[in-house]
Coordinates of C-alpha atoms and ligand atoms in Angstrom, one line a residue:
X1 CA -75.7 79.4 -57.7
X2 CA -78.2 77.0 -55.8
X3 CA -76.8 75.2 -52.9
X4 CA -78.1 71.3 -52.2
X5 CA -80.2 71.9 -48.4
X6 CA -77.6 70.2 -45.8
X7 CA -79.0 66.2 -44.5
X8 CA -78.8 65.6 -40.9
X9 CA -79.1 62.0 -40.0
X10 CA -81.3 61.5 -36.7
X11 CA -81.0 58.5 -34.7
X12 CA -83.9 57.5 -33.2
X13 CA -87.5 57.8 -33.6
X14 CA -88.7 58.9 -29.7
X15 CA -88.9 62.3 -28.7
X16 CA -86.4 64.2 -29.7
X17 CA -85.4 62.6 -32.9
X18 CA -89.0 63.4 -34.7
X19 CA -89.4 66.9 -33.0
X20 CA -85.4 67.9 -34.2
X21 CA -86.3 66.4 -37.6
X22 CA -90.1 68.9 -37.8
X23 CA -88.4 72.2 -36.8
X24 CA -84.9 71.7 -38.9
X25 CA -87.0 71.5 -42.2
X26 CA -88.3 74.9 -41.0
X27 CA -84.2 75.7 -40.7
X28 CA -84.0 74.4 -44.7
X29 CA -82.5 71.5 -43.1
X30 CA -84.2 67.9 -44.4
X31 CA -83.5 65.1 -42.3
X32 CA -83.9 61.2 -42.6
X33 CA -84.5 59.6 -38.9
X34 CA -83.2 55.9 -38.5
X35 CA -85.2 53.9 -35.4
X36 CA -84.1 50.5 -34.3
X37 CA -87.3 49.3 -33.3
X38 CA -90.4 48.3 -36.0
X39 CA -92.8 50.9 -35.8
X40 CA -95.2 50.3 -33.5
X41 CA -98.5 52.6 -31.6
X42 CA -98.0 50.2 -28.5
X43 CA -95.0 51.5 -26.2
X44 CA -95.1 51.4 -23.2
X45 CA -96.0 53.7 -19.6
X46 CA -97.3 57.4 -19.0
X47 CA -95.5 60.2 -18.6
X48 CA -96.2 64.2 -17.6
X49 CA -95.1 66.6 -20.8
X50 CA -94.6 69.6 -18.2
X51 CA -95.6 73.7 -19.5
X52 CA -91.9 74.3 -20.8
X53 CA -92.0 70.9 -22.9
X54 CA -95.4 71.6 -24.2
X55 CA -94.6 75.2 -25.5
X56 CA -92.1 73.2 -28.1
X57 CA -95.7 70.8 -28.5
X58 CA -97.4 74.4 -29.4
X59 CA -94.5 75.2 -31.7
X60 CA -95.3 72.3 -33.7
X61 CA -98.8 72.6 -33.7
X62 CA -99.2 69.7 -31.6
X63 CA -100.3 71.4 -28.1
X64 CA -104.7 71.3 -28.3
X65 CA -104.1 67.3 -29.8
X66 CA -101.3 66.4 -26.9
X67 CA -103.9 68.3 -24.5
X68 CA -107.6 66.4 -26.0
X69 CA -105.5 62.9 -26.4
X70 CA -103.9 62.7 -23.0
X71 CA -105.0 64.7 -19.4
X72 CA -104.3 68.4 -17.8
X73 CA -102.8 67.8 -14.3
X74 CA -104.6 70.2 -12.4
X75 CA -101.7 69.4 -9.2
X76 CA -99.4 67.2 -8.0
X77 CA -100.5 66.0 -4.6
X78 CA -98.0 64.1 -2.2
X79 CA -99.3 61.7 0.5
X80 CA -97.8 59.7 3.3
X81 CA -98.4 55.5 3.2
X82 CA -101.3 56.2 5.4
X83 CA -103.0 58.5 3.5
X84 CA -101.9 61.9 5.6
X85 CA -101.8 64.8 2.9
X86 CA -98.3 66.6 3.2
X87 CA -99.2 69.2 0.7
X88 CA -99.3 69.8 -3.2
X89 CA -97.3 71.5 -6.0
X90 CA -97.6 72.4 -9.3
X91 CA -101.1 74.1 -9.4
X92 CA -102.4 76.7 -11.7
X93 CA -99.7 75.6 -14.2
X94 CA -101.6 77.2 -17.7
X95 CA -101.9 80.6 -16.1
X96 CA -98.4 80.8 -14.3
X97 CA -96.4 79.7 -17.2
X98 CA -99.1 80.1 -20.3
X99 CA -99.1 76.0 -20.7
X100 CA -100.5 73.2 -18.5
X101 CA -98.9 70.0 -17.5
X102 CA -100.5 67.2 -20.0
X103 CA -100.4 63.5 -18.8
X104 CA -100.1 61.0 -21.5
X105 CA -99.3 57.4 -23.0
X106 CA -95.8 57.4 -24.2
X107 CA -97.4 55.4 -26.9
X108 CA -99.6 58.1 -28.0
X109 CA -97.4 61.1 -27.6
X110 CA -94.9 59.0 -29.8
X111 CA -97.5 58.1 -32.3
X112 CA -98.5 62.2 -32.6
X113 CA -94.6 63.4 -33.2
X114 CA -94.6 60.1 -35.5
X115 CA -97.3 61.4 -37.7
X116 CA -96.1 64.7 -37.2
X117 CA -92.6 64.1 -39.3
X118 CA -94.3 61.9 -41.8
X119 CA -96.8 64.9 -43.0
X120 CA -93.4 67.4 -43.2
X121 CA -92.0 65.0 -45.4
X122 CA -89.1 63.9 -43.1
X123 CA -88.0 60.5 -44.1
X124 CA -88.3 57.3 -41.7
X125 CA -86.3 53.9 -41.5
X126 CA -87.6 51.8 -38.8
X127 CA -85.7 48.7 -37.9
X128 CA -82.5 50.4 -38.8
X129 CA -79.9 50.5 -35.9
X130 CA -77.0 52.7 -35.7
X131 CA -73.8 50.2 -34.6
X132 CA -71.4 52.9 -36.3
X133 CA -70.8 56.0 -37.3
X134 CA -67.6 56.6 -39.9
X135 CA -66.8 60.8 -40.1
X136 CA -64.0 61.1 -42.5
X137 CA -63.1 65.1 -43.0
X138 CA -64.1 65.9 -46.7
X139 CA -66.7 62.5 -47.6
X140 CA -70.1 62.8 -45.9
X141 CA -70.5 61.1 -42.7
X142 CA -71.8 57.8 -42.4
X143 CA -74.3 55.1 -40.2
X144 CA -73.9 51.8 -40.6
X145 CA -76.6 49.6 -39.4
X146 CA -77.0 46.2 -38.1
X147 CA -79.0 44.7 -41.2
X148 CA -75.9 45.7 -42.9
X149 CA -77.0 49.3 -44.7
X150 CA -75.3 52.3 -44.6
X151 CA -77.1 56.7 -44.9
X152 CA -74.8 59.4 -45.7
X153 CA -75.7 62.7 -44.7
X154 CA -74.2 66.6 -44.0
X155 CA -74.5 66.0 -40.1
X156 CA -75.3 63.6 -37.7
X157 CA -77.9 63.9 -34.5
X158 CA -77.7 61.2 -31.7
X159 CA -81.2 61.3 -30.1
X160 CA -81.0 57.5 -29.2
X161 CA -82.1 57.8 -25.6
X162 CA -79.9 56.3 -22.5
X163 CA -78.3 53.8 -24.1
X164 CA -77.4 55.7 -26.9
X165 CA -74.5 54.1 -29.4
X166 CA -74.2 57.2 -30.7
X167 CA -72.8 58.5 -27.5
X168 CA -70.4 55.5 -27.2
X169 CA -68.9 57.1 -30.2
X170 CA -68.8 60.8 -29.4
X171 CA -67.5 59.9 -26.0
X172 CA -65.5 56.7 -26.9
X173 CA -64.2 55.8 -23.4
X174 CA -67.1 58.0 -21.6
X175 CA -69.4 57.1 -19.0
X176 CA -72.3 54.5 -19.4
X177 CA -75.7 53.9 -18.2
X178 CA -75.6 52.5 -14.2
X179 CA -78.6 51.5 -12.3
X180 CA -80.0 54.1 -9.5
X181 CA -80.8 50.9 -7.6
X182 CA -84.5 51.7 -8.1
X183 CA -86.7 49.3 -9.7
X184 CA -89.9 51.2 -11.6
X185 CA -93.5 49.3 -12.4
X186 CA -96.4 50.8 -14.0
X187 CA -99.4 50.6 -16.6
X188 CA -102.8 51.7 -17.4
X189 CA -106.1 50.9 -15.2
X190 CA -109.8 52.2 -16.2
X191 CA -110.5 56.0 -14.7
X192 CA -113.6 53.8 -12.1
X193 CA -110.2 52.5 -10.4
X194 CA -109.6 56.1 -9.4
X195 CA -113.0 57.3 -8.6
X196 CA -113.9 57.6 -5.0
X197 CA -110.9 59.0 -3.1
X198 CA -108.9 60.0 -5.6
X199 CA -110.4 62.3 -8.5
X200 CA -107.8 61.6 -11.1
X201 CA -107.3 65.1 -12.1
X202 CA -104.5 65.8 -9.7
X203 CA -101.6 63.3 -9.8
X204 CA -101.6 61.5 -6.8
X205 CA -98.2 60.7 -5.2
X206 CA -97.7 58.9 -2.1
X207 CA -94.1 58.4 -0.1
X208 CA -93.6 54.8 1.6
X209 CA -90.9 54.1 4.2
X210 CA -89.6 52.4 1.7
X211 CA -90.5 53.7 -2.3
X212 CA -93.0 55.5 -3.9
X213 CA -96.5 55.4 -5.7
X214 CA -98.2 57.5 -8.3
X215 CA -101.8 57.8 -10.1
X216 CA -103.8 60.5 -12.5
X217 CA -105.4 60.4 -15.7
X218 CA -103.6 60.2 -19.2
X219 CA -106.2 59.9 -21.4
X220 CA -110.2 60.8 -21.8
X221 CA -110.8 56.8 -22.3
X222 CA -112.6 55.6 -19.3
X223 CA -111.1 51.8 -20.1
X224 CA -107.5 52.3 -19.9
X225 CA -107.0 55.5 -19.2
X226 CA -105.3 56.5 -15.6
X227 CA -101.4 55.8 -15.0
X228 CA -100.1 54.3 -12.2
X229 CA -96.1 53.9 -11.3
X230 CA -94.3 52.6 -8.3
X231 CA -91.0 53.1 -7.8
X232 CA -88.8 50.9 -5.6
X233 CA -85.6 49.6 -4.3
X234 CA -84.3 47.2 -6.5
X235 CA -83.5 44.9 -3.3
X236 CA -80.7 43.2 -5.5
X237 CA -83.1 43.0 -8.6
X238 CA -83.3 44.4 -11.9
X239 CA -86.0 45.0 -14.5
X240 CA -84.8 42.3 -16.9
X241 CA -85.2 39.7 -13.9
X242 CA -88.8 41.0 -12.5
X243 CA -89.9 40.7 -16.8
X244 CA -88.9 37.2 -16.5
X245 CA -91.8 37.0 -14.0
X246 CA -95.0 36.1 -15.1
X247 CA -98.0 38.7 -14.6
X248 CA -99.9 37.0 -11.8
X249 CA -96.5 37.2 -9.9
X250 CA -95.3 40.8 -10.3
X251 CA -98.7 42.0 -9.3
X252 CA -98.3 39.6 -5.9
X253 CA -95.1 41.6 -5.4
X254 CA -96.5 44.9 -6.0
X255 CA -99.6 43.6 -3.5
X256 CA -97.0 42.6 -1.1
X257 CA -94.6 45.9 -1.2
X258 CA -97.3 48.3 -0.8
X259 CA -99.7 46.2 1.4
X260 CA -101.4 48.9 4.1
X261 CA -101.0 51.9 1.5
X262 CA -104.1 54.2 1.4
X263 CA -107.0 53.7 -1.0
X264 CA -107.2 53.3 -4.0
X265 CA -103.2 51.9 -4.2
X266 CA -104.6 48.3 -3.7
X267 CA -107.2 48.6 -5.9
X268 CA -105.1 50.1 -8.5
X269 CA -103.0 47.1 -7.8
X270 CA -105.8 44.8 -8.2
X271 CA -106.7 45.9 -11.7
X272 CA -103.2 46.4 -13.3
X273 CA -102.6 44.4 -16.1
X274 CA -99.8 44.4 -18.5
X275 CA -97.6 45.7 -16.1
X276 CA -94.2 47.6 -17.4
X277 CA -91.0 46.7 -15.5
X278 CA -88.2 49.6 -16.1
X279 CA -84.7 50.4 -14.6
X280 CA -84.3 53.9 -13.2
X281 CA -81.2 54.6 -15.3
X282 CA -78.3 57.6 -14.6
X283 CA -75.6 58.7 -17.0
X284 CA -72.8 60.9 -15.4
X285 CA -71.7 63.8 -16.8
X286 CA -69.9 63.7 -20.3
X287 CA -66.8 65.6 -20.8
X288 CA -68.1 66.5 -24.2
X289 CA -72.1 66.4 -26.5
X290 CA -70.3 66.4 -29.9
X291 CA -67.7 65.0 -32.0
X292 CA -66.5 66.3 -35.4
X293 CA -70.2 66.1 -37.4
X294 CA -72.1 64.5 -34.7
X295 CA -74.1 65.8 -31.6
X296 CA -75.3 64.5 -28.6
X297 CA -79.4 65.8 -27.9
X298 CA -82.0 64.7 -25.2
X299 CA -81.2 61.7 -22.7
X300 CA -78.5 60.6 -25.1
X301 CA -77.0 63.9 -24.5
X302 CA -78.2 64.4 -20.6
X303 CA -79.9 60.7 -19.5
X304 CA -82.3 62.4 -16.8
X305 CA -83.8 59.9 -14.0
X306 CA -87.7 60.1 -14.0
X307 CA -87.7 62.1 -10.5
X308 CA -88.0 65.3 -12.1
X309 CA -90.6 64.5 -14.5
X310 CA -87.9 66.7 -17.1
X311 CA -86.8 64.1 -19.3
X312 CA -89.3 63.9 -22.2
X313 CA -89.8 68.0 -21.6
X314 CA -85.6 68.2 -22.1
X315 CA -85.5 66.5 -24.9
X316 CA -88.3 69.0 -26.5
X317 CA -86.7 72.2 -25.9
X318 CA -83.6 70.6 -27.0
X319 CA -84.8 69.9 -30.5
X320 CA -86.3 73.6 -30.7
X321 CA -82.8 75.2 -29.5
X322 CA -80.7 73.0 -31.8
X323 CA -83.3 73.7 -34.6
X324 CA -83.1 77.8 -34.1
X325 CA -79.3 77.5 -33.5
X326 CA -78.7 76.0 -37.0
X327 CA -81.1 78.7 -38.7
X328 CA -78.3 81.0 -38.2
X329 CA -76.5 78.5 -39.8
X330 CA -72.5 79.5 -38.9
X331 CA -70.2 76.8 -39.1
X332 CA -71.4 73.4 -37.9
X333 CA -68.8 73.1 -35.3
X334 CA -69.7 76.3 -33.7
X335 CA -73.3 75.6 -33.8
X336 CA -72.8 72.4 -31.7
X337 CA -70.1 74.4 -29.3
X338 CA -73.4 77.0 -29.2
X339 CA -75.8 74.5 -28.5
X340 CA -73.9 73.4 -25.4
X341 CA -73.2 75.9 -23.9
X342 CA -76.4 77.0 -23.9
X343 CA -78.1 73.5 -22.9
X344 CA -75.8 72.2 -20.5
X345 CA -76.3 74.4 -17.4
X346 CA -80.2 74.1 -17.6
X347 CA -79.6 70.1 -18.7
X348 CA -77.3 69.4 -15.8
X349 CA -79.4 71.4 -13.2
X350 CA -82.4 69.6 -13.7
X351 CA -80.4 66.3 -13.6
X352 CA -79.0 67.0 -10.2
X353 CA -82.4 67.6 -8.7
X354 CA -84.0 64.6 -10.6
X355 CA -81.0 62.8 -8.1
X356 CA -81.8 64.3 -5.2
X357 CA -85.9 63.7 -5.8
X358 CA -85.0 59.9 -6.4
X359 CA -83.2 59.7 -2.9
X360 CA -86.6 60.5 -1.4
X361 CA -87.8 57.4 -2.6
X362 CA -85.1 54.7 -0.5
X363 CA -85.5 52.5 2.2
X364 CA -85.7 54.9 5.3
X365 CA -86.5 53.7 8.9
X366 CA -89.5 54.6 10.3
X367 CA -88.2 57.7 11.6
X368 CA -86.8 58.4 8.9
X369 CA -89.3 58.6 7.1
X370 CA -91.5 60.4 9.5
X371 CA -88.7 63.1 9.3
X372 CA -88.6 63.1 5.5
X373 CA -92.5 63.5 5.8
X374 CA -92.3 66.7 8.1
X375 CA -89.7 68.4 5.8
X376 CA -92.2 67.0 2.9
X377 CA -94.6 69.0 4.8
X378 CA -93.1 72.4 5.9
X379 CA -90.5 73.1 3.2
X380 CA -92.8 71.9 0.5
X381 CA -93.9 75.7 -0.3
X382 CA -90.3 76.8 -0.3
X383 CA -89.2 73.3 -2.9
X384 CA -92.2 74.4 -5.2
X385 CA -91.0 77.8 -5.9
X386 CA -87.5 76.5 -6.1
X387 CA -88.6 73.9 -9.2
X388 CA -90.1 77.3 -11.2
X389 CA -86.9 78.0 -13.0
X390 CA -88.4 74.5 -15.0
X391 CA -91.3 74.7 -15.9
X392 CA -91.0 79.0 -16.7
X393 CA -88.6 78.5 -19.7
X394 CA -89.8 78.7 -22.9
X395 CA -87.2 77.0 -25.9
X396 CA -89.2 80.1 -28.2
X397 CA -88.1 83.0 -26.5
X398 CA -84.8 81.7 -24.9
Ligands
FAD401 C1 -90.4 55.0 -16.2 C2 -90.1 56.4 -16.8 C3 -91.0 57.4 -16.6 C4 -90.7 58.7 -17.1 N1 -91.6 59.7 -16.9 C5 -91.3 60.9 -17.4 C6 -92.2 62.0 -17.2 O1 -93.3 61.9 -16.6 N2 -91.9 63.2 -17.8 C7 -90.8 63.4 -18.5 O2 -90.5 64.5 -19.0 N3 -89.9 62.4 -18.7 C8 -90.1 61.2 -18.2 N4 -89.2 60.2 -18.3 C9 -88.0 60.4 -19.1 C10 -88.3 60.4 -20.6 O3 -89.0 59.3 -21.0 C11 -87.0 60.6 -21.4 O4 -86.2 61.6 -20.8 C12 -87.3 60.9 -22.8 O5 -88.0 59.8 -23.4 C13 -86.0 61.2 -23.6 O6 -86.3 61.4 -25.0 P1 -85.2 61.0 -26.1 O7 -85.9 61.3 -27.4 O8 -84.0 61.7 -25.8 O9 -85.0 59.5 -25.9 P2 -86.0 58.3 -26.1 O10 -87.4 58.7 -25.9 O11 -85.5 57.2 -25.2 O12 -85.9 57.9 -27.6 C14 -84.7 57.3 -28.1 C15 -85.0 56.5 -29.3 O13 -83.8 56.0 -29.9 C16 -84.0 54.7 -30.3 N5 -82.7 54.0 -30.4 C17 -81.9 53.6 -29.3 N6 -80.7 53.1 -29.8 C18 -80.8 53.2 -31.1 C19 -79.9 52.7 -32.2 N7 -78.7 52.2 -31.9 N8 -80.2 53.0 -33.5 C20 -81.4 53.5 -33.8 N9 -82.3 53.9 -32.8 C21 -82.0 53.7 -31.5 C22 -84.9 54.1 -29.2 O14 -85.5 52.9 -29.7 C23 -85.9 55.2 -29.0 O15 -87.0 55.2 -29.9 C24 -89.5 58.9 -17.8 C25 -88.6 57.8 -18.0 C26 -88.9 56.6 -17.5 C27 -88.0 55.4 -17.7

């Protein structure tokens, strides 16, 4: 007797939705992934793909691309607002845990795992957003969109990031996105912005009294291709209301908030263009990642602030576990029960020090922040080691 291979529906088109969708075709699994957004090759900011989230890139054959598209991270460096260097982490990352840490354009990593789906024959709807989600015993569960279609499937996979709907209905009464009070800005400036005092190779990271700054390459093209970020109270603010601002006036804010910070932050400043406003989003803890047919993966599962530079690398390894989980294929219930218990503990540890990495960047007073600078300094070794447990996991052995 030939059995039909089950359908998962995916929800969303970012990281984990495409990665999920790769590896459960490998699982006899075929999947159809619905993305509210047009497709585009132009999304926004930079982001670090750390070793653990690029040993699921390697699983999917995606590792030497990611790594020749974007930029190795030879360190992470931290400096005060004056420039004083208060030591550096993350170094020797391909030989301690077998992968590097890869900068890149969200855009271009998304455009890879993209591509990626298309050539294993994994369906894509773009423009299609989820609103609801009907899961009626015996009939096959279905999405209903907002242009007024409807996809039935075996199983459904929320990987619809931080504001996910699909969580709204797993967790009906659950908790919701709140604001960290952090404001973030970034973009793209040529790699000449960088030369001089900073090399580009090693991010660059530099603690104000009050916020935060970051630089490093995150791609080969000399026009547009170092990051910058700044993170920030949020004063009152939030992104929607510094996006109503025109250009010419965010980047007198940023000159203003970071005026007197070491070379080359005002020079980054000065060449920033299409600068990317962004809340620093938390989710708390939900009581539960899956309902009936449906489950919970990546931020939508676990939102992770961007402290910990985990979130992107999260959402990989959770695709891979879920994906090998459901090659054993028991009962679907079970699997999900499976997949949390395994993924919660690492999920929620990481989330926690994401938290505690964000309150580093607040408003301190001046001695506060020369304190904070000191422990910065001293107990930097001691942190470093601490943050192994990371980037030493690999979703292919676990
Ligand atoms: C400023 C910033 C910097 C960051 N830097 C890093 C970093 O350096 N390293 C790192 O590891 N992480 C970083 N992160 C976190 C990282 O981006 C996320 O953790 C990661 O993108 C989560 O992947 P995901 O697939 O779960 O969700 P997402 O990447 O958010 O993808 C969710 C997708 O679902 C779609 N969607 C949403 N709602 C619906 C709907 N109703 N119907 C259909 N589709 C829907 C969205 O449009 C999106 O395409 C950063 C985050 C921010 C905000």
């Amino acid at each position: 007797m030939s059995h039909r291979p089950r359908k998962a529906l995916i929800i969303g088109a970012g990281i984990a939705g495409p990665v999920a969708a790769i590896l459960l075709r490998r699982a006899g699994i075929e999947s159809a992934i619905y993305e509210a957004w047009p497709y585009s090759k132009g999304i926004g900011g930079g982001l670090q793909i750390a070793p653990n989230g690029m040993h699921v890139m390697d699983e999917i054959g995606l590792a030497g691309e990611l790594i020749s598209r974007g930029s190795i991270a030879e360190s992470f460096d931290f400096y005060s607002q004056e420039g004083r260097r208060l030591g550096s982490i993350n170094r020797d990352m391909a030989r301690r845990f077998g992968q590097p840490a890869v900068n890149v354009c969200r855009g271009t990593l998304n455009e890879m795992l993209v591509d990626k789906a298309w050539c294993a024959c994994v369906s894509l709807y773009f423009d299609k957003r989820l609103i609801k989600i009907e899961d009626r015993g015996d009939q096959p569960i279905i999405a209903y969109f907002a242009d007024g279609t409807t996809a039935e499937g075996d199983f459904l996979i929320g990987a619809d990031g931080v504001h996910s709907v699909t969580r709204r209905q797993v967790v009906p009464d659950g908790p919701k996105p709140f604001n960290t009070g952090l404001i973030g800005f970034g973009g793209f400036v040529p790699h000449a912005v960088l030369n001089g005092r900073a090399t580009g190779w090693n991010v660059e990271t530099t603690f104000g009294q009050s916020g935060f700054f970051g630089y490093g390459y995150c791609s080969p093209d000399p026009k547009d291709g170092a990051m910058w970020w700044s993170t920030q109270p949020a004063h009152g603010m939030d992104a929607a209301m510094f996006r109503a601002l025109d250009q010419q006036t965010l980047k007198q804010h940023l000159r203003g908030f970071h005026h007197g910070w070491h070379d080359p932050i005002p020079a980054i400043i000065e060449a920033a263009e299409n600068i990317v406003v962004t809340d620093t989003l938390d989710v708390a803890t939900l009581p539960t990642w899956s309902r009936k047919r449906s489950l919970l993966i990546g931020d939508a599962a676990h939102a992770t602030s961007p402290h910990a530079g985990q979130g992107a690398s999260l959402a990989l390894e959770d695709a891979m576990r879920l994906a090998r989980l459901m090659q054993v294929r028991q009962e679907l219930g079970a699997t999900f029960q499976a997949f949390e218990a395994e993924r919660r503990p690492r999920a929620e540890k990481i989330v926690a020090l994401a938290r505690r990495n964000g309150n580093n960047k607040r408003e301190l007073s001046a001695a506060g922040a020369f304190i904070r600078n000191q422990m910065i300094k001293w107990l930097l070794p001691l942190g470093a080691k601490s943050m192994d447990f990371m980037y030493a996991y690999d979703a292919r052995a676990a």
